[in-house]
mmCIF file of N, CA and C in Angstrom:
data_model
loop_
_atom_site.group_PDB
_atom_site.id
_atom_site.type_symbol
_atom_site.label_atom_id
_atom_site.label_comp_id
_atom_site.label_asym_id
_atom_site.label_seq_id
_atom_site.Cartn_x
_atom_site.Cartn_y
_atom_site.Cartn_z
ATOM 1 N N UNK A 1 81.533 90.409 65.280
ATOM 2 C CA UNK A 1 82.515 89.281 66.470
ATOM 3 C C UNK A 1 83.408 90.789 66.620
ATOM 4 N N UNK A 2 84.016 90.290 68.130
ATOM 5 C CA UNK A 2 85.269 90.708 68.447
ATOM 6 C C UNK A 2 86.072 89.902 69.533
ATOM 7 N N UNK A 3 87.176 90.749 69.643
ATOM 8 C CA UNK A 3 88.085 89.706 69.813
ATOM 9 C C UNK A 3 88.359 88.955 71.244
ATOM 10 N N UNK A 4 88.411 88.028 72.189
ATOM 11 C CA UNK A 4 87.805 86.917 73.012
ATOM 12 C C UNK A 4 89.619 87.387 73.642
ATOM 13 N N UNK A 5 89.823 86.598 74.464
ATOM 14 C CA UNK A 5 91.585 86.084 75.211
ATOM 15 C C UNK A 5 91.813 85.585 73.864
ATOM 16 N N UNK A 6 93.154 85.414 74.104
ATOM 17 C CA UNK A 6 94.100 84.558 73.068
ATOM 18 C C UNK A 6 93.965 85.031 71.786
ATOM 19 N N UNK A 7 93.078 86.378 71.072
ATOM 20 C CA UNK A 7 92.714 86.434 70.036
ATOM 21 C C UNK A 7 92.003 85.728 68.799
ATOM 22 N N UNK A 8 91.242 85.185 70.021
ATOM 23 C CA UNK A 8 90.358 84.298 69.193
ATOM 24 C C UNK A 8 88.721 85.130 69.294
ATOM 25 N N UNK A 9 87.705 84.751 68.161
ATOM 26 C CA UNK A 9 86.792 86.041 68.214
ATOM 27 C C UNK A 9 85.861 84.932 69.083
ATOM 28 N N UNK A 10 84.774 86.125 69.968
ATOM 29 C CA UNK A 10 83.367 85.371 70.569
ATOM 30 C C UNK A 10 82.296 86.107 69.997
ATOM 31 N N UNK A 11 81.601 85.880 69.970
ATOM 32 C CA UNK A 11 79.935 86.335 69.458
ATOM 33 C C UNK A 11 79.761 87.478 71.240
ATOM 34 N N UNK A 12 79.604 88.036 70.957
ATOM 35 C CA UNK A 12 78.815 88.984 71.795
ATOM 36 C C UNK A 12 77.488 89.635 72.286
ATOM 37 N N UNK A 13 77.184 87.966 71.585
ATOM 38 C CA UNK A 13 75.935 88.009 72.448
ATOM 39 C C UNK A 13 76.090 86.491 73.400
ATOM 40 N N UNK A 14 77.368 86.374 73.751
ATOM 41 C CA UNK A 14 77.991 85.135 74.811
ATOM 42 C C UNK A 14 77.292 85.921 76.151
ATOM 43 N N UNK A 15 76.510 84.882 76.639
ATOM 44 C CA UNK A 15 76.113 84.855 78.085
ATOM 45 C C UNK A 15 76.310 83.309 78.934
ATOM 46 N N UNK A 16 76.293 83.708 80.372
ATOM 47 C CA UNK A 16 76.341 82.953 81.310
ATOM 48 C C UNK A 16 75.668 81.677 80.777
ATOM 49 N N UNK A 17 75.876 80.417 81.029
ATOM 50 C CA UNK A 17 75.270 78.872 81.097
ATOM 51 C C UNK A 17 74.188 79.021 81.494
ATOM 52 N N UNK A 18 75.141 79.265 82.740
ATOM 53 C CA UNK A 18 74.080 79.107 84.228
ATOM 54 C C UNK A 18 73.365 79.782 84.876
ATOM 55 N N UNK A 19 72.083 80.244 85.344
ATOM 56 C CA UNK A 19 71.371 81.341 85.991
ATOM 57 C C UNK A 19 70.972 81.672 86.557
ATOM 58 N N UNK A 20 70.664 81.128 87.983
ATOM 59 C CA UNK A 20 70.174 81.336 88.986
ATOM 60 C C UNK A 20 69.277 82.864 89.183
ATOM 61 N N UNK A 21 67.946 82.681 88.720
ATOM 62 C CA UNK A 21 66.873 83.493 88.258
ATOM 63 C C UNK A 21 66.514 84.644 90.029
ATOM 64 N N UNK A 22 66.393 83.299 91.035
ATOM 65 C CA UNK A 22 66.332 83.656 92.428
ATOM 66 C C UNK A 22 67.173 84.149 92.947
ATOM 67 N N UNK A 23 68.684 84.008 92.952
ATOM 68 C CA UNK A 23 69.949 84.559 93.564
ATOM 69 C C UNK A 23 70.187 85.735 93.075
ATOM 70 N N UNK A 24 69.732 86.224 91.485
ATOM 71 C CA UNK A 24 69.911 87.061 90.934
ATOM 72 C C UNK A 24 68.902 87.935 91.601
ATOM 73 N N UNK A 25 67.974 87.989 91.601
ATOM 74 C CA UNK A 25 67.168 88.531 92.449
ATOM 75 C C UNK A 25 67.644 89.909 93.578
ATOM 76 N N UNK A 26 66.550 90.984 93.986
ATOM 77 C CA UNK A 26 67.467 91.564 94.827
ATOM 78 C C UNK A 26 68.370 93.015 94.711
ATOM 79 N N UNK A 27 68.522 93.831 95.336
ATOM 80 C CA UNK A 27 69.068 95.033 94.737
ATOM 81 C C UNK A 27 70.681 95.107 93.874
ATOM 82 N N UNK A 28 70.929 95.806 93.008
ATOM 83 C CA UNK A 28 72.327 95.671 92.577
ATOM 84 C C UNK A 28 72.637 97.406 92.896
ATOM 85 N N UNK A 29 74.239 97.706 92.624
ATOM 86 C CA UNK A 29 74.963 99.062 92.314
ATOM 87 C C UNK A 29 75.094 99.189 91.126
ATOM 88 N N UNK A 30 75.033 99.778 90.323
ATOM 89 C CA UNK A 30 75.276 100.050 89.272
ATOM 90 C C UNK A 30 77.173 100.578 89.768
ATOM 91 N N UNK A 31 78.254 99.993 88.961
ATOM 92 C CA UNK A 31 79.284 100.519 89.134
ATOM 93 C C UNK A 31 80.171 101.234 88.142
ATOM 94 N N UNK A 32 79.817 100.774 87.281
ATOM 95 C CA UNK A 32 80.454 101.372 85.916
ATOM 96 C C UNK A 32 79.198 101.254 84.827
ATOM 97 N N UNK A 33 78.901 102.333 83.612
ATOM 98 C CA UNK A 33 78.347 101.841 82.718
ATOM 99 C C UNK A 33 78.776 102.712 81.420
ATOM 100 N N UNK A 34 78.356 102.228 80.195
ATOM 101 C CA UNK A 34 78.762 103.080 78.730
ATOM 102 C C UNK A 34 77.680 103.901 79.508
ATOM 103 N N UNK A 35 77.608 105.584 78.076
ATOM 104 C CA UNK A 35 77.021 106.205 78.821
ATOM 105 C C UNK A 35 75.862 106.295 77.244
ATOM 106 N N UNK A 36 74.095 106.367 77.809
ATOM 107 C CA UNK A 36 73.639 106.502 76.890
ATOM 108 C C UNK A 36 72.194 107.322 77.912
ATOM 109 N N UNK A 37 71.542 108.177 76.620
ATOM 110 C CA UNK A 37 70.545 108.651 77.086
ATOM 111 C C UNK A 37 69.972 108.520 78.274
ATOM 112 N N UNK A 38 69.031 107.567 78.587
ATOM 113 C CA UNK A 38 68.485 107.578 79.666
ATOM 114 C C UNK A 38 68.924 107.556 80.827
ATOM 115 N N UNK A 39 70.301 107.428 81.027
ATOM 116 C CA UNK A 39 70.800 107.462 82.026
ATOM 117 C C UNK A 39 72.392 108.969 82.311
ATOM 118 N N UNK A 40 71.857 109.159 81.759
ATOM 119 C CA UNK A 40 72.883 110.305 81.304
ATOM 120 C C UNK A 40 72.487 111.465 82.298
ATOM 121 N N UNK A 41 74.066 111.551 83.219
ATOM 122 C CA UNK A 41 73.911 112.744 83.937
ATOM 123 C C UNK A 41 73.371 111.976 85.807
ATOM 124 N N UNK A 42 73.388 110.979 85.767
ATOM 125 C CA UNK A 42 72.666 109.935 86.592
ATOM 126 C C UNK A 42 73.269 109.116 87.611
ATOM 127 N N UNK A 43 73.829 109.241 89.605
ATOM 128 C CA UNK A 43 74.758 108.487 89.599
ATOM 129 C C UNK A 43 74.086 107.956 90.775
ATOM 130 N N UNK A 44 74.474 107.128 91.835
ATOM 131 C CA UNK A 44 74.378 106.598 92.526
ATOM 132 C C UNK A 44 73.051 105.942 91.910
ATOM 133 N N UNK A 45 73.549 104.788 90.968
ATOM 134 C CA UNK A 45 71.967 103.652 90.081
ATOM 135 C C UNK A 45 71.701 102.834 91.008
ATOM 136 N N UNK A 46 70.930 102.531 91.361
ATOM 137 C CA UNK A 46 70.644 100.874 91.608
ATOM 138 C C UNK A 46 69.236 100.529 90.883
ATOM 139 N N UNK A 47 69.412 98.995 91.432
ATOM 140 C CA UNK A 47 68.515 98.037 90.255
ATOM 141 C C UNK A 47 68.462 97.434 91.366
ATOM 142 N N UNK A 48 66.768 96.939 91.740
ATOM 143 C CA UNK A 48 66.008 95.943 92.232
ATOM 144 C C UNK A 48 65.219 95.187 91.778
ATOM 145 N N UNK A 49 64.919 93.560 91.785
ATOM 146 C CA UNK A 49 64.753 92.915 90.789
ATOM 147 C C UNK A 49 64.084 92.121 92.091
ATOM 148 N N UNK A 50 62.559 92.203 91.450
ATOM 149 C CA UNK A 50 61.661 90.976 92.326
ATOM 150 C C UNK A 50 61.337 90.265 91.198
ATOM 151 N N UNK A 51 61.223 88.769 91.465
ATOM 152 C CA UNK A 51 60.274 87.748 90.860
ATOM 153 C C UNK A 51 58.751 87.972 91.475
ATOM 154 N N UNK A 52 57.983 87.902 89.374
ATOM 155 C CA UNK A 52 57.237 88.172 90.051
ATOM 156 C C UNK A 52 56.382 86.816 89.059
ATOM 157 N N UNK A 53 56.679 85.947 88.721
ATOM 158 C CA UNK A 53 55.805 84.597 88.182
ATOM 159 C C UNK A 53 57.521 83.831 87.824
ATOM 160 N N UNK A 54 56.556 82.862 87.113
ATOM 161 C CA UNK A 54 57.974 81.676 86.038
ATOM 162 C C UNK A 54 58.631 82.310 85.636
ATOM 163 N N UNK A 55 59.325 83.431 84.624
ATOM 164 C CA UNK A 55 60.095 83.949 84.236
ATOM 165 C C UNK A 55 59.771 85.161 83.838
ATOM 166 N N UNK A 56 59.176 85.924 85.033
ATOM 167 C CA UNK A 56 58.624 87.744 85.065
ATOM 168 C C UNK A 56 59.858 88.218 86.335
ATOM 169 N N UNK A 57 60.218 89.050 85.694
ATOM 170 C CA UNK A 57 60.581 89.967 86.882
ATOM 171 C C UNK A 57 60.302 91.004 86.866
ATOM 172 N N UNK A 58 60.136 92.079 87.946
ATOM 173 C CA UNK A 58 59.609 94.019 88.145
ATOM 174 C C UNK A 58 61.171 94.328 88.194
ATOM 175 N N UNK A 59 61.636 95.033 87.901
ATOM 176 C CA UNK A 59 62.325 95.581 87.641
ATOM 177 C C UNK A 59 62.303 97.593 87.844
ATOM 178 N N UNK A 60 62.927 97.776 89.540
ATOM 179 C CA UNK A 60 63.201 99.246 89.421
ATOM 180 C C UNK A 60 64.402 99.952 90.014
ATOM 181 N N UNK A 61 64.461 101.079 88.855
ATOM 182 C CA UNK A 61 65.865 101.631 88.789
ATOM 183 C C UNK A 61 65.792 102.675 89.373
ATOM 184 N N UNK A 62 66.747 103.208 90.113
ATOM 185 C CA UNK A 62 66.635 104.450 90.867
ATOM 186 C C UNK A 62 68.027 104.831 90.656
ATOM 187 N N UNK A 63 67.959 106.426 90.713
ATOM 188 C CA UNK A 63 69.709 107.026 90.433
ATOM 189 C C UNK A 63 69.253 108.737 90.743
ATOM 190 N N UNK A 64 70.179 109.033 90.866
ATOM 191 C CA UNK A 64 69.886 110.480 91.188
ATOM 192 C C UNK A 64 70.480 111.879 90.321
ATOM 193 N N UNK A 65 69.869 112.685 89.681
ATOM 194 C CA UNK A 65 70.323 113.828 89.001
ATOM 195 C C UNK A 65 70.347 115.063 89.391
ATOM 196 N N UNK A 66 71.262 115.451 89.562
ATOM 197 C CA UNK A 66 71.190 116.706 89.733
ATOM 198 C C UNK A 66 70.448 116.872 91.460
ATOM 199 N N UNK A 67 70.880 116.001 91.892
ATOM 200 C CA UNK A 67 70.418 115.825 93.407
ATOM 201 C C UNK A 67 68.963 115.374 93.429
ATOM 202 N N UNK A 68 68.513 114.795 92.472
ATOM 203 C CA UNK A 68 66.747 114.242 92.283
ATOM 204 C C UNK A 68 66.601 113.268 92.361
ATOM 205 N N UNK A 69 66.087 112.753 93.171
ATOM 206 C CA UNK A 69 65.790 111.704 93.293
ATOM 207 C C UNK A 69 65.261 110.700 91.533
ATOM 208 N N UNK A 70 65.008 109.706 90.674
ATOM 209 C CA UNK A 70 64.740 109.558 89.138
ATOM 210 C C UNK A 70 64.377 108.148 89.564
ATOM 211 N N UNK A 71 63.346 107.570 89.712
ATOM 212 C CA UNK A 71 62.726 106.144 89.431
ATOM 213 C C UNK A 71 62.180 105.898 88.525
ATOM 214 N N UNK A 72 62.550 104.269 87.437
ATOM 215 C CA UNK A 72 62.335 104.238 86.571
ATOM 216 C C UNK A 72 61.434 102.669 86.279
ATOM 217 N N UNK A 73 60.523 102.128 86.583
ATOM 218 C CA UNK A 73 59.358 101.019 87.098
ATOM 219 C C UNK A 73 59.415 99.853 85.091
ATOM 220 N N UNK A 74 60.095 98.833 85.239
ATOM 221 C CA UNK A 74 60.135 97.561 84.206
ATOM 222 C C UNK A 74 59.816 96.515 84.755
ATOM 223 N N UNK A 75 60.285 95.977 83.646
ATOM 224 C CA UNK A 75 59.908 94.515 83.564
ATOM 225 C C UNK A 75 60.471 93.271 82.830
ATOM 226 N N UNK A 76 61.165 92.867 83.104
ATOM 227 C CA UNK A 76 62.122 91.827 82.302
ATOM 228 C C UNK A 76 61.494 90.404 82.615
ATOM 229 N N UNK A 77 61.560 89.438 81.197
ATOM 230 C CA UNK A 77 61.622 88.351 81.296
ATOM 231 C C UNK A 77 62.422 87.167 80.752
ATOM 232 N N UNK A 78 62.249 85.718 80.836
ATOM 233 C CA UNK A 78 63.513 84.861 80.153
ATOM 234 C C UNK A 78 62.325 84.500 79.228
ATOM 235 N N UNK A 79 63.183 85.328 77.534
ATOM 236 C CA UNK A 79 61.808 84.204 76.721
ATOM 237 C C UNK A 79 62.134 82.672 76.409
ATOM 238 N N UNK A 80 63.968 82.558 76.434
ATOM 239 C CA UNK A 80 63.841 81.016 76.334
ATOM 240 C C UNK A 80 64.363 80.308 77.735
ATOM 241 N N UNK A 81 63.945 79.600 77.963
ATOM 242 C CA UNK A 81 65.028 79.027 79.466
ATOM 243 C C UNK A 81 66.478 78.050 79.416
ATOM 244 N N UNK A 82 66.223 77.683 78.211
ATOM 245 C CA UNK A 82 66.997 77.082 77.238
ATOM 246 C C UNK A 82 68.520 77.948 77.937
ATOM 247 N N UNK A 83 68.983 79.662 77.371
ATOM 248 C CA UNK A 83 69.385 80.685 77.284
ATOM 249 C C UNK A 83 68.884 81.264 78.598
ATOM 250 N N UNK A 84 69.805 81.381 79.689
ATOM 251 C CA UNK A 84 68.756 82.007 81.089
ATOM 252 C C UNK A 84 69.421 83.073 81.249
ATOM 253 N N UNK A 85 71.079 83.300 80.630
ATOM 254 C CA UNK A 85 71.012 84.303 80.688
ATOM 255 C C UNK A 85 70.975 86.032 79.560
ATOM 256 N N UNK A 86 70.135 85.042 78.979
ATOM 257 C CA UNK A 86 69.631 85.923 78.167
ATOM 258 C C UNK A 86 67.555 86.139 77.663
ATOM 259 N N UNK A 87 68.187 87.430 79.012
ATOM 260 C CA UNK A 87 66.361 87.690 79.467
ATOM 261 C C UNK A 87 66.420 89.294 78.168
ATOM 262 N N UNK A 88 64.868 89.981 78.898
ATOM 263 C CA UNK A 88 65.293 90.832 77.824
ATOM 264 C C UNK A 88 64.078 92.018 78.721
ATOM 265 N N UNK A 89 63.972 93.320 78.836
ATOM 266 C CA UNK A 89 64.035 94.414 79.890
ATOM 267 C C UNK A 89 62.909 94.898 78.919
ATOM 268 N N UNK A 90 61.766 95.349 79.741
ATOM 269 C CA UNK A 90 60.873 96.463 79.012
ATOM 270 C C UNK A 90 60.489 97.545 80.364
ATOM 271 N N UNK A 91 60.841 99.221 79.941
ATOM 272 C CA UNK A 91 60.474 100.034 80.549
ATOM 273 C C UNK A 91 59.423 100.622 79.404
ATOM 274 N N UNK A 92 59.054 100.397 78.838
ATOM 275 C CA UNK A 92 58.010 101.120 77.862
ATOM 276 C C UNK A 92 57.014 100.307 77.366
ATOM 277 N N UNK A 93 55.476 100.180 77.431
ATOM 278 C CA UNK A 93 54.505 99.186 76.931
ATOM 279 C C UNK A 93 55.299 98.154 76.341
ATOM 280 N N UNK A 94 55.223 97.229 75.042
ATOM 281 C CA UNK A 94 55.332 95.711 75.136
ATOM 282 C C UNK A 94 57.067 95.927 74.221
ATOM 283 N N UNK A 95 57.493 96.991 74.440
ATOM 284 C CA UNK A 95 59.093 97.581 73.545
ATOM 285 C C UNK A 95 60.240 96.653 74.784
ATOM 286 N N UNK A 96 60.651 96.249 74.038
ATOM 287 C CA UNK A 96 61.727 95.228 75.216
ATOM 288 C C UNK A 96 63.060 95.351 73.985
ATOM 289 N N UNK A 97 64.111 95.107 75.300
ATOM 290 C CA UNK A 97 65.665 94.755 74.815
ATOM 291 C C UNK A 97 66.131 94.218 75.066
ATOM 292 N N UNK A 98 67.649 93.487 74.343
ATOM 293 C CA UNK A 98 68.531 93.051 75.231
ATOM 294 C C UNK A 98 68.438 93.055 76.924
ATOM 295 N N UNK A 99 68.931 92.026 77.425
ATOM 296 C CA UNK A 99 69.740 92.185 78.732
ATOM 297 C C UNK A 99 70.331 91.026 79.232
ATOM 298 N N UNK A 100 71.517 90.595 78.418
ATOM 299 C CA UNK A 100 72.214 89.631 78.316
ATOM 300 C C UNK A 100 73.564 89.724 79.874
ATOM 301 N N UNK A 101 72.979 88.762 80.826
ATOM 302 C CA UNK A 101 74.158 88.785 81.725
ATOM 303 C C UNK A 101 75.466 87.762 80.937
ATOM 304 N N UNK A 102 76.524 88.601 80.268
ATOM 305 C CA UNK A 102 77.743 88.341 80.194
ATOM 306 C C UNK A 102 78.409 87.388 80.783
ATOM 307 N N UNK A 103 78.508 87.803 82.152
ATOM 308 C CA UNK A 103 79.568 87.156 83.695
ATOM 309 C C UNK A 103 78.749 87.575 84.526
ATOM 310 N N UNK A 104 79.115 86.640 85.805
ATOM 311 C CA UNK A 104 78.401 86.760 86.888
ATOM 312 C C UNK A 104 79.450 85.971 87.985
ATOM 313 N N UNK A 105 80.202 86.694 88.951
ATOM 314 C CA UNK A 105 80.584 86.246 89.502
ATOM 315 C C UNK A 105 79.831 84.884 90.260
ATOM 316 N N UNK A 106 80.559 83.858 90.848
ATOM 317 C CA UNK A 106 80.019 82.474 91.590
ATOM 318 C C UNK A 106 78.996 82.928 93.178
ATOM 319 N N UNK A 107 79.518 84.063 93.685
ATOM 320 C CA UNK A 107 78.579 84.137 94.480
ATOM 321 C C UNK A 107 77.905 84.903 94.163
ATOM 322 N N UNK A 108 77.800 85.245 92.977
ATOM 323 C CA UNK A 108 76.250 86.308 92.662
ATOM 324 C C UNK A 108 77.049 88.067 92.932
ATOM 325 N N UNK A 109 78.421 87.877 93.371
ATOM 326 C CA UNK A 109 78.576 89.599 94.347
ATOM 327 C C UNK A 109 78.728 90.381 93.122
ATOM 328 N N UNK A 110 79.131 90.652 91.767
ATOM 329 C CA UNK A 110 78.844 91.149 90.690
ATOM 330 C C UNK A 110 78.217 90.519 89.515
ATOM 331 N N UNK A 111 78.436 90.716 88.398
ATOM 332 C CA UNK A 111 77.752 90.805 86.963
ATOM 333 C C UNK A 111 77.935 91.819 86.343
ATOM 334 N N UNK A 112 77.885 91.641 84.951
ATOM 335 C CA UNK A 112 78.726 92.420 83.583
ATOM 336 C C UNK A 112 77.642 91.998 82.840
ATOM 337 N N UNK A 113 76.749 93.087 82.468
ATOM 338 C CA UNK A 113 75.518 92.819 81.739
ATOM 339 C C UNK A 113 75.769 93.706 80.401
ATOM 340 N N UNK A 114 75.015 93.340 79.181
ATOM 341 C CA UNK A 114 75.076 93.611 78.140
ATOM 342 C C UNK A 114 74.075 93.617 76.671
ATOM 343 N N UNK A 115 74.011 93.234 75.979
ATOM 344 C CA UNK A 115 72.789 93.095 74.799
ATOM 345 C C UNK A 115 73.972 93.085 73.735
ATOM 346 N N UNK A 116 72.321 92.340 72.678
ATOM 347 C CA UNK A 116 73.502 92.265 71.260
ATOM 348 C C UNK A 116 74.141 93.233 71.038
ATOM 349 N N UNK A 117 73.665 94.368 71.174
ATOM 350 C CA UNK A 117 74.264 95.864 70.601
ATOM 351 C C UNK A 117 76.128 96.050 71.657
ATOM 352 N N UNK A 118 76.519 96.449 70.347
ATOM 353 C CA UNK A 118 77.684 97.287 71.031
ATOM 354 C C UNK A 118 77.428 98.632 72.222
ATOM 355 N N UNK A 119 76.094 99.337 72.014
ATOM 356 C CA UNK A 119 76.223 100.578 72.608
ATOM 357 C C UNK A 119 76.424 100.551 74.331
ATOM 358 N N UNK A 120 75.422 99.150 75.374
ATOM 359 C CA UNK A 120 75.331 98.595 76.278
ATOM 360 C C UNK A 120 75.850 97.927 77.036
ATOM 361 N N UNK A 121 76.826 98.259 78.306
ATOM 362 C CA UNK A 121 77.377 97.707 79.014
ATOM 363 C C UNK A 121 77.235 98.413 80.199
ATOM 364 N N UNK A 122 76.831 97.636 81.399
ATOM 365 C CA UNK A 122 77.012 97.641 82.825
ATOM 366 C C UNK A 122 77.809 96.443 83.857
ATOM 367 N N UNK A 123 78.523 97.265 84.710
ATOM 368 C CA UNK A 123 79.052 96.647 85.216
ATOM 369 C C UNK A 123 77.922 96.969 87.145
ATOM 370 N N UNK A 124 77.500 95.701 87.430
ATOM 371 C CA UNK A 124 76.782 95.746 88.597
ATOM 372 C C UNK A 124 77.539 94.437 89.864
ATOM 373 N N UNK A 125 76.990 95.166 91.080
ATOM 374 C CA UNK A 125 77.831 94.709 92.399
ATOM 375 C C UNK A 125 77.058 94.709 93.380
ATOM 376 N N UNK A 126 77.045 93.741 94.476
ATOM 377 C CA UNK A 126 75.644 93.832 95.054
ATOM 378 C C UNK A 126 75.743 94.776 96.306
ATOM 379 N N UNK A 127 77.143 95.083 96.261
ATOM 380 C CA UNK A 127 77.672 96.520 97.435
ATOM 381 C C UNK A 127 78.224 97.952 96.262
ATOM 382 N N UNK A 128 77.895 98.993 96.891
ATOM 383 C CA UNK A 128 78.780 99.809 96.013
ATOM 384 C C UNK A 128 79.845 99.994 96.092
ATOM 385 N N UNK A 129 80.800 99.078 96.452
ATOM 386 C CA UNK A 129 82.425 99.215 96.256
ATOM 387 C C UNK A 129 82.897 97.796 96.342
ATOM 388 N N UNK A 130 83.461 97.690 94.663
ATOM 389 C CA UNK A 130 83.705 96.313 94.323
ATOM 390 C C UNK A 130 84.979 95.845 94.075
ATOM 391 N N UNK A 131 85.689 97.072 94.102
ATOM 392 C CA UNK A 131 87.688 97.218 94.245
ATOM 393 C C UNK A 131 87.984 96.339 95.156
ATOM 394 N N UNK A 132 88.840 95.885 94.814
ATOM 395 C CA UNK A 132 89.389 94.573 95.964
ATOM 396 C C UNK A 132 90.178 95.717 96.931
ATOM 397 N N UNK A 133 90.823 95.517 97.899
ATOM 398 C CA UNK A 133 91.325 95.798 98.876
ATOM 399 C C UNK A 133 92.668 96.112 99.325
ATOM 400 N N UNK A 134 93.626 97.749 99.018
ATOM 401 C CA UNK A 134 94.877 97.051 98.853
ATOM 402 C C UNK A 134 95.520 96.116 98.964
ATOM 403 N N UNK A 135 96.849 95.884 99.047
ATOM 404 C CA UNK A 135 97.410 94.734 99.883
ATOM 405 C C UNK A 135 96.446 92.603 99.906
ATOM 406 N N UNK A 136 95.498 93.312 99.108
ATOM 407 C CA UNK A 136 94.956 91.935 99.152
ATOM 408 C C UNK A 136 95.260 90.778 97.629
ATOM 409 N N UNK A 137 96.059 91.543 97.110
ATOM 410 C CA UNK A 137 96.635 90.886 96.267
ATOM 411 C C UNK A 137 95.915 90.693 94.472
ATOM 412 N N UNK A 138 94.916 91.087 94.533
ATOM 413 C CA UNK A 138 94.335 91.058 93.506
ATOM 414 C C UNK A 138 94.414 91.952 92.015
ATOM 415 N N UNK A 139 94.674 91.590 91.784
ATOM 416 C CA UNK A 139 95.378 92.824 90.682
ATOM 417 C C UNK A 139 94.210 92.356 89.482
ATOM 418 N N UNK A 140 94.796 93.997 88.371
ATOM 419 C CA UNK A 140 94.085 94.194 87.384
ATOM 420 C C UNK A 140 94.536 93.716 85.796
ATOM 421 N N UNK A 141 94.492 92.596 85.406
ATOM 422 C CA UNK A 141 95.416 92.384 84.042
ATOM 423 C C UNK A 141 95.549 94.101 83.317
ATOM 424 N N UNK A 142 96.377 94.083 82.205
ATOM 425 C CA UNK A 142 96.459 94.923 81.665
ATOM 426 C C UNK A 142 96.218 94.232 79.556
ATOM 427 N N UNK A 143 95.979 94.990 78.985
ATOM 428 C CA UNK A 143 95.718 94.129 77.399
ATOM 429 C C UNK A 143 96.927 95.579 77.246
#
């Protein structure tokens, strides 16, 4: 458990209650991430999601390390339609890991993705730049 707004404890496994998987498909840009070995040193990372069946998704990650493009092909599934924000993703055989859509813009312009572990977190956006323009009135709250 971790502290949430107003010092309430919220489960790390909290995900969006509604996820339109078809709207989620397409290209996403990685804006930020927790560092981990399989993406270490990568930049300009994008992910392409393509629906391949009722609860199945083709995943293609692309990024650059030392100027060379690297691709990773995987698959995702929604194991329980009652919890559409809790997906599982695999990049190797039948070994699946949690893929939790924890926050999602109403217009599907950004997503916060994590897992049941506190080791993984990504901020994704539909464009490579997601910060508000100067003078827009948008603020980032401080804790």
